[in-house]
Tab-separated table of C-alpha atoms in Angstrom:
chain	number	residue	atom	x	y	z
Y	452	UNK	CA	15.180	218.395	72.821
Y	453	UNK	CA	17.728	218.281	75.230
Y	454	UNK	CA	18.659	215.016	76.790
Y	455	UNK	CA	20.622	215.759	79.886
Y	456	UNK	CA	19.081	217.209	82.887
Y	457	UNK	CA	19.794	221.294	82.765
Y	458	UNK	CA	21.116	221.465	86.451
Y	459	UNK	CA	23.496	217.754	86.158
Y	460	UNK	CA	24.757	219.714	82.867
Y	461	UNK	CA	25.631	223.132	85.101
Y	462	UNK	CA	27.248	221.035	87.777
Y	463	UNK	CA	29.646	219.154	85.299
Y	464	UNK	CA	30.707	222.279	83.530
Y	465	UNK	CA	31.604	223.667	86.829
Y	466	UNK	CA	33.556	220.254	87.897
Y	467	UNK	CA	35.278	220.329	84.758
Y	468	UNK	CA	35.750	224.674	85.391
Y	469	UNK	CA	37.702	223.491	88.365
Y	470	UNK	CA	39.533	220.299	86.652
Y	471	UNK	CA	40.970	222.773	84.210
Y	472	UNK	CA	42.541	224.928	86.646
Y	473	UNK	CA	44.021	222.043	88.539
Y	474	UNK	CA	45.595	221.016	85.542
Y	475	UNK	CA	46.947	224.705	85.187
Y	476	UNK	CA	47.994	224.907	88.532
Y	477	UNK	CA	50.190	221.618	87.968
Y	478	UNK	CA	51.449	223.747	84.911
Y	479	UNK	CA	52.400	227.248	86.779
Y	480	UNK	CA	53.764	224.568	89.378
Y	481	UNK	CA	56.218	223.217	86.738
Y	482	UNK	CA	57.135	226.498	85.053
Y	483	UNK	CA	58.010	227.782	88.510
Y	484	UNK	CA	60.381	225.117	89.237
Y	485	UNK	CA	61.784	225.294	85.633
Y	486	UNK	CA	62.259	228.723	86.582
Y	487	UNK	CA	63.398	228.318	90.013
Y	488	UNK	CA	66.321	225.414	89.417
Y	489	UNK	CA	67.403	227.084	85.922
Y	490	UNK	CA	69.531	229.008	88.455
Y	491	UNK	CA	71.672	225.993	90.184
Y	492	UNK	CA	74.410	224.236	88.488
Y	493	UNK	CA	75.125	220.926	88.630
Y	494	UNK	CA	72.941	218.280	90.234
Y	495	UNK	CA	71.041	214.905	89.069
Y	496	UNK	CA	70.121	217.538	85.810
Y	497	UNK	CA	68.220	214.517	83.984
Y	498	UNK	CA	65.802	213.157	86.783
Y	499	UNK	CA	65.005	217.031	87.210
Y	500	UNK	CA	64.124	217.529	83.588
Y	501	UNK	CA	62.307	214.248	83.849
Y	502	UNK	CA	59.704	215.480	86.812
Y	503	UNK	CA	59.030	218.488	84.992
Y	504	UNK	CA	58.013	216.804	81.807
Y	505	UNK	CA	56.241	214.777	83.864
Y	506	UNK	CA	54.282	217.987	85.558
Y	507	UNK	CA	53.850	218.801	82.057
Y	508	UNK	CA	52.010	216.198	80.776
Y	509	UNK	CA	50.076	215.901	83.688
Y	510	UNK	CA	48.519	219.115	83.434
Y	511	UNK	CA	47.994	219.185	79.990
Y	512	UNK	CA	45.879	215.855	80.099
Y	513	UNK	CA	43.910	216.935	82.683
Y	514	UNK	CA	43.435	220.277	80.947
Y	515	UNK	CA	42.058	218.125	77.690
Y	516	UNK	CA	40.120	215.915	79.996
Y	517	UNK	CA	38.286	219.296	81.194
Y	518	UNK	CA	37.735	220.211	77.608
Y	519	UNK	CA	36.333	217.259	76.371
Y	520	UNK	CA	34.211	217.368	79.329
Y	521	UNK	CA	32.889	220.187	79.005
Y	522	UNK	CA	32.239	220.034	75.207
Y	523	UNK	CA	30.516	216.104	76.191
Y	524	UNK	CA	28.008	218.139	78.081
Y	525	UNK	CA	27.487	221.276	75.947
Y	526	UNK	CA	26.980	219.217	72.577
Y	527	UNK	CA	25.352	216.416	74.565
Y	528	UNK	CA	27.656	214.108	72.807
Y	529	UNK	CA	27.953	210.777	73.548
Y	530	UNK	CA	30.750	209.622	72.210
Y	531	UNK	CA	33.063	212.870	74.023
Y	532	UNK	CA	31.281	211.741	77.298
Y	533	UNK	CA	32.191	207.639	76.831
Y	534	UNK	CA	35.954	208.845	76.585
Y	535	UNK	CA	36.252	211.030	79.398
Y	536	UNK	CA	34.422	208.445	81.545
Y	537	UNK	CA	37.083	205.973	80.419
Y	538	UNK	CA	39.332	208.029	80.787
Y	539	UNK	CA	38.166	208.704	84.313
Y	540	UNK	CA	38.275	204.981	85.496
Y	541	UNK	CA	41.709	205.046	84.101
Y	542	UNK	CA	43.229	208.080	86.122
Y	543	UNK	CA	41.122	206.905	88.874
Y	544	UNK	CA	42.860	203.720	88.843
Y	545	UNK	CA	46.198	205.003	88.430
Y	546	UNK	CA	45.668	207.458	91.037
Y	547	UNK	CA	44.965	205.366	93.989
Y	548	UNK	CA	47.727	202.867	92.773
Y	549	UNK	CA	50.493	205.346	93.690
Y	550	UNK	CA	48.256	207.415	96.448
Y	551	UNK	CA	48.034	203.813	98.593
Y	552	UNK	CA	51.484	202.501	98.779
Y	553	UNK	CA	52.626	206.564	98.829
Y	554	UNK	CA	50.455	206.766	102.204
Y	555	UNK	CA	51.641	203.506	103.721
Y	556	UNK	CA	55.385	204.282	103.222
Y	557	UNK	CA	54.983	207.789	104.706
Y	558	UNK	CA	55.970	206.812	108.302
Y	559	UNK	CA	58.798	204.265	107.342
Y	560	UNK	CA	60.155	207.551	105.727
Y	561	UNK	CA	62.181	209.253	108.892
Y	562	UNK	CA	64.112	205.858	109.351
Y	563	UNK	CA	65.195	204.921	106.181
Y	564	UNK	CA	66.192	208.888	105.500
Y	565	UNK	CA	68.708	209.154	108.478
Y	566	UNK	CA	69.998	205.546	107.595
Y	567	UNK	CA	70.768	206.870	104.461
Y	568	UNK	CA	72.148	210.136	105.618
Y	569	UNK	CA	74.183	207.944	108.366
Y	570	UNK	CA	76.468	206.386	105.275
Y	571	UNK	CA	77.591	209.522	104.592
Y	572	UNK	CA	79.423	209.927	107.854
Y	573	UNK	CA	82.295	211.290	108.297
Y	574	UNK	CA	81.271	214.111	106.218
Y	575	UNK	CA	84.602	215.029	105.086
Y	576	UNK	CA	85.695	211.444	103.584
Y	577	UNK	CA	82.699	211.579	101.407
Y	578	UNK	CA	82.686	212.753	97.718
Y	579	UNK	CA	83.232	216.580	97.102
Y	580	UNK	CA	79.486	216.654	96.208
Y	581	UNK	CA	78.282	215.516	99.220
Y	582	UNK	CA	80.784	218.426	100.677
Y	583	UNK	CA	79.512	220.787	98.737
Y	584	UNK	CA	75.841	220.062	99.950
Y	585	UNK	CA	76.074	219.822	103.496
Y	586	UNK	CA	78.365	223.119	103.524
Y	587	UNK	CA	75.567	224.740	100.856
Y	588	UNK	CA	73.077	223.510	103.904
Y	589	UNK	CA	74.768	224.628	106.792
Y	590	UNK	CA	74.961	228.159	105.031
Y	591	UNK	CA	71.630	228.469	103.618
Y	592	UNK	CA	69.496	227.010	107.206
Y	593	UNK	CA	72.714	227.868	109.867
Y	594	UNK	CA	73.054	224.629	111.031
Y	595	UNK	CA	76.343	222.122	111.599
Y	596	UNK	CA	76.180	218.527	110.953
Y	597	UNK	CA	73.607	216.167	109.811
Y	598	UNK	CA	73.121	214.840	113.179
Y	599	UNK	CA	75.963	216.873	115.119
Y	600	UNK	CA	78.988	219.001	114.888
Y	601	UNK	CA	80.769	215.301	115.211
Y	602	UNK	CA	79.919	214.246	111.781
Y	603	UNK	CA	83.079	216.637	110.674
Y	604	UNK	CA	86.552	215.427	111.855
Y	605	UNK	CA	87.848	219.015	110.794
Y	606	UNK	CA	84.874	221.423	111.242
Y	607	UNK	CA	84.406	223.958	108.589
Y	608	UNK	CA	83.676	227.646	108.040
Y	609	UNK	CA	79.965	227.395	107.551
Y	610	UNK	CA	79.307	225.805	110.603
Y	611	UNK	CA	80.809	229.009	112.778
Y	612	UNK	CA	78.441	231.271	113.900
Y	613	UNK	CA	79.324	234.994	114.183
Y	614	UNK	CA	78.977	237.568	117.348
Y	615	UNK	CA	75.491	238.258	116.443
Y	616	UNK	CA	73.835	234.727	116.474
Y	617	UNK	CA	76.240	234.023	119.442
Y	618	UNK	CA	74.335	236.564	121.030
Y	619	UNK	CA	71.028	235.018	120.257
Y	620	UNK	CA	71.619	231.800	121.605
Y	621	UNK	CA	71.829	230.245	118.427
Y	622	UNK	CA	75.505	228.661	119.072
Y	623	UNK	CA	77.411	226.351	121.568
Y	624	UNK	CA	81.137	226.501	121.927
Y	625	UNK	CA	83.030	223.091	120.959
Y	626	UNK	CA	86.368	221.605	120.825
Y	627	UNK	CA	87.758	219.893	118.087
Y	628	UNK	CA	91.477	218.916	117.175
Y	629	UNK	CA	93.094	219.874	114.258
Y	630	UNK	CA	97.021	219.684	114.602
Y	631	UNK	CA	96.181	221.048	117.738
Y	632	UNK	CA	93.181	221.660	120.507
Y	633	UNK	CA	90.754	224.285	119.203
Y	634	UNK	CA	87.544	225.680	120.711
Y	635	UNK	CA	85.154	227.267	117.951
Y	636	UNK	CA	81.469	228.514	117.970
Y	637	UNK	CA	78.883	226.535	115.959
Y	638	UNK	CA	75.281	226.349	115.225
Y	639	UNK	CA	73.595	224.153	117.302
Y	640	UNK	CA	71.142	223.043	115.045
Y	641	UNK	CA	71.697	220.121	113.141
Y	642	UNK	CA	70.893	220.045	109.755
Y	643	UNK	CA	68.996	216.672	109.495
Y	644	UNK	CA	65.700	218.039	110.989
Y	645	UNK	CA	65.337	220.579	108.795
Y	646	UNK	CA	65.980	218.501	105.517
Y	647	UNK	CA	63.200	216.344	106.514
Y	648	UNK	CA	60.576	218.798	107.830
Y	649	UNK	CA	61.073	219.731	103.691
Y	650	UNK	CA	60.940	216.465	102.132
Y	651	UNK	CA	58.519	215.304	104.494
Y	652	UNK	CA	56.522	218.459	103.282
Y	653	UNK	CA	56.816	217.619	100.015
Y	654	UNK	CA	56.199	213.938	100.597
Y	655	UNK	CA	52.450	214.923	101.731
Y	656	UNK	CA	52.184	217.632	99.092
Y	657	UNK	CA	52.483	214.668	96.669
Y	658	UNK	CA	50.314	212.346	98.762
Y	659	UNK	CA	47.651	215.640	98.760
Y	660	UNK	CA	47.530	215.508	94.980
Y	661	UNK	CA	47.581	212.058	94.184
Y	662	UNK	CA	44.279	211.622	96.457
Y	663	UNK	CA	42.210	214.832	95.371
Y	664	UNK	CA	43.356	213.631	91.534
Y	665	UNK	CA	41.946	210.389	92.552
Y	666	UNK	CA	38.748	212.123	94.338
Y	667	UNK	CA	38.041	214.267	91.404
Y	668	UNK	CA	37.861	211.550	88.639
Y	669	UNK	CA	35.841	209.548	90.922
Y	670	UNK	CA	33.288	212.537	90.692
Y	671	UNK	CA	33.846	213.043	87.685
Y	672	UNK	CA	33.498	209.361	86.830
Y	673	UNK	CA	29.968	209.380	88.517
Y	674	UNK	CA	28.761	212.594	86.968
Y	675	UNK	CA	29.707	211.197	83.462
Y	676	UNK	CA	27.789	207.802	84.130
Y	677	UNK	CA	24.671	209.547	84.635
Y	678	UNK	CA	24.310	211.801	81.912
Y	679	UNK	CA	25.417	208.942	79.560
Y	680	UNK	CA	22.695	206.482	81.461
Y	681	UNK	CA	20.422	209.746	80.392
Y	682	UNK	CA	21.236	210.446	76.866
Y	683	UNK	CA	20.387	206.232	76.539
Y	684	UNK	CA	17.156	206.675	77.731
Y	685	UNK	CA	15.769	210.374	76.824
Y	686	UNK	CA	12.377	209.422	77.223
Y	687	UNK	CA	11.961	207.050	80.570
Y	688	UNK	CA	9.220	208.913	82.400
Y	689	UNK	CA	10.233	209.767	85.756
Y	690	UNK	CA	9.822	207.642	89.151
Y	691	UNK	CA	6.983	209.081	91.464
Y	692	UNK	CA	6.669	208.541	94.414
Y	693	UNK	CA	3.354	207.890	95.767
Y	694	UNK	CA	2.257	207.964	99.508
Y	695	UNK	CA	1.248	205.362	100.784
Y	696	UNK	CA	-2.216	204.955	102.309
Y	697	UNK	CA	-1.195	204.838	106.141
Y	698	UNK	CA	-0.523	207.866	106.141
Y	699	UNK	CA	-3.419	209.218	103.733
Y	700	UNK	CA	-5.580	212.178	105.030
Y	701	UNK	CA	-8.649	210.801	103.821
Y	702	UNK	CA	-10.827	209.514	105.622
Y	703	UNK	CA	-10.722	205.112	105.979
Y	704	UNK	CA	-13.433	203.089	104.438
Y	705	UNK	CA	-15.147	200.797	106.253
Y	706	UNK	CA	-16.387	197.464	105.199
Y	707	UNK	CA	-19.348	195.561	106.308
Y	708	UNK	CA	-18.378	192.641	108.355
Y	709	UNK	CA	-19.942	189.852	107.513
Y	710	UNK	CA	-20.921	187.280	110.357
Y	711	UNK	CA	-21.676	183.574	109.081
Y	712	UNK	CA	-24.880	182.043	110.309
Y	713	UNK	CA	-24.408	179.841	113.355
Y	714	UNK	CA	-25.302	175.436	112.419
């Protein structure tokens, strides 16, 4: 005889349906960017193969989680449905331990990001990598500077705009010395904006997925609890409840009143 209550059982198969394919979205999610930065040479190459293993083993627990899950229910075993519920309180845990601090730093995050672009100024007394990014920036978003065309003593070729984007109103003429007084055309965009509309875009992608993580092993957490607190006691009848008499439609009984002789 089964246990577990037929629609609880439906509605945690689905929830776990849905788990799965988070967990194979965070997969997809990692083989894209595997795929995607394969491409680009040089770079911090170990912290990126870090965050992918990291995507990795992310969605492959929560893939198993979905399994067990769903196999708890099906086979009404206890023992499956104990260790995802543990397992629940765990990620659960974890979860809202990153998501809060995460959400509390999120609008400290503009300042500390330009004071950290700010001690790379002038741009071309920094390291050739930092060269190399702010020109690969300027040529991929046509922009000049982190914060203006000033942060370059000698200005360089991919912050020049051609005829075209002249044209559009995408440039402003400047003057700049190098062994003698130039005017040039460059974007006048700054690149600084742009890099944080991106990370800041990121930054609340992350914050999105550590707090529906968190929301769905909370659910699942509760739906786990009760099919357990079922399979303990199959056979508790259930809880009626009864109307009370106020509000019966039957007719009231009356009861003789009963007057005590005067002394």
């Amino acid at each position: 005889m089964a246990q577990i209550n037929t629609c609880l059982k439906r509605t945690f198969t689905i929830f776990n349906i849905f788990f799965a394919i988070v967990g194979g979205v965070i997969i997809s999610l990692a083989l894209l960017a595997q795929f995607s930065t394969s491409f680009q040479e040089g770079g911090n190459l170990e912290s990126r193969v870090n965050g992918l293993f990291g995507l990795y083993i992310v969605g492959a627990i929560i893939m198993v989680l979905a399994i067990l899950g769903a196999y708890g229910a099906h086979k009404e075993s206890r023992v499956a449905l104990i260790v995802f519920l543990v397992c629940m309180v765990l990620g659960c845990l974890v979860m809202f331990r990153y998501a809060v601090p995460v959400a509390v730093m999120r609008p400290q995050v503009e300042g500390m990001m330009e004071e950290k672009f700010r001690n790379y100024l002038p741009l071309d007394e920094n390291s050739e990598d930092v060269k190399n990014m702010a020109d690969n920036l300027q040529k991929t978003f046509h922009c000049c500077g982190l914060f203006s065309y000033n942060d370059w003593k000698n200005i360089p070729e991919s912050c020049k705009c051609n005829t075209e984007e002249e044209e559009e109103g995408k440039c402003q003429t400047v003057s700049y010395r190098y062994l003698m007084e130039r005017s040039t055309s460059v974007y006048t965009q700054t690149c600084f904006p742009i890099i944080m509309h991106y990370f800041l875009l990121g930054f609340d992608i992350v914050l999105g997925v550590f707090f529906t993580l968190a929301i769905l092993a909370l659910l699942g957490m509760i739906l786990s609890s009760v099919m357990i607190h079922q399979m303990r006691y199959p056979n508790r009848p259930p809880i009626l409840l009864t109307v009370s008499t106020v509000f019966s439609t039957s007719p009231p009984k009356y009861e003789e009143l009963y007057n005590p002789p005067p002394y």
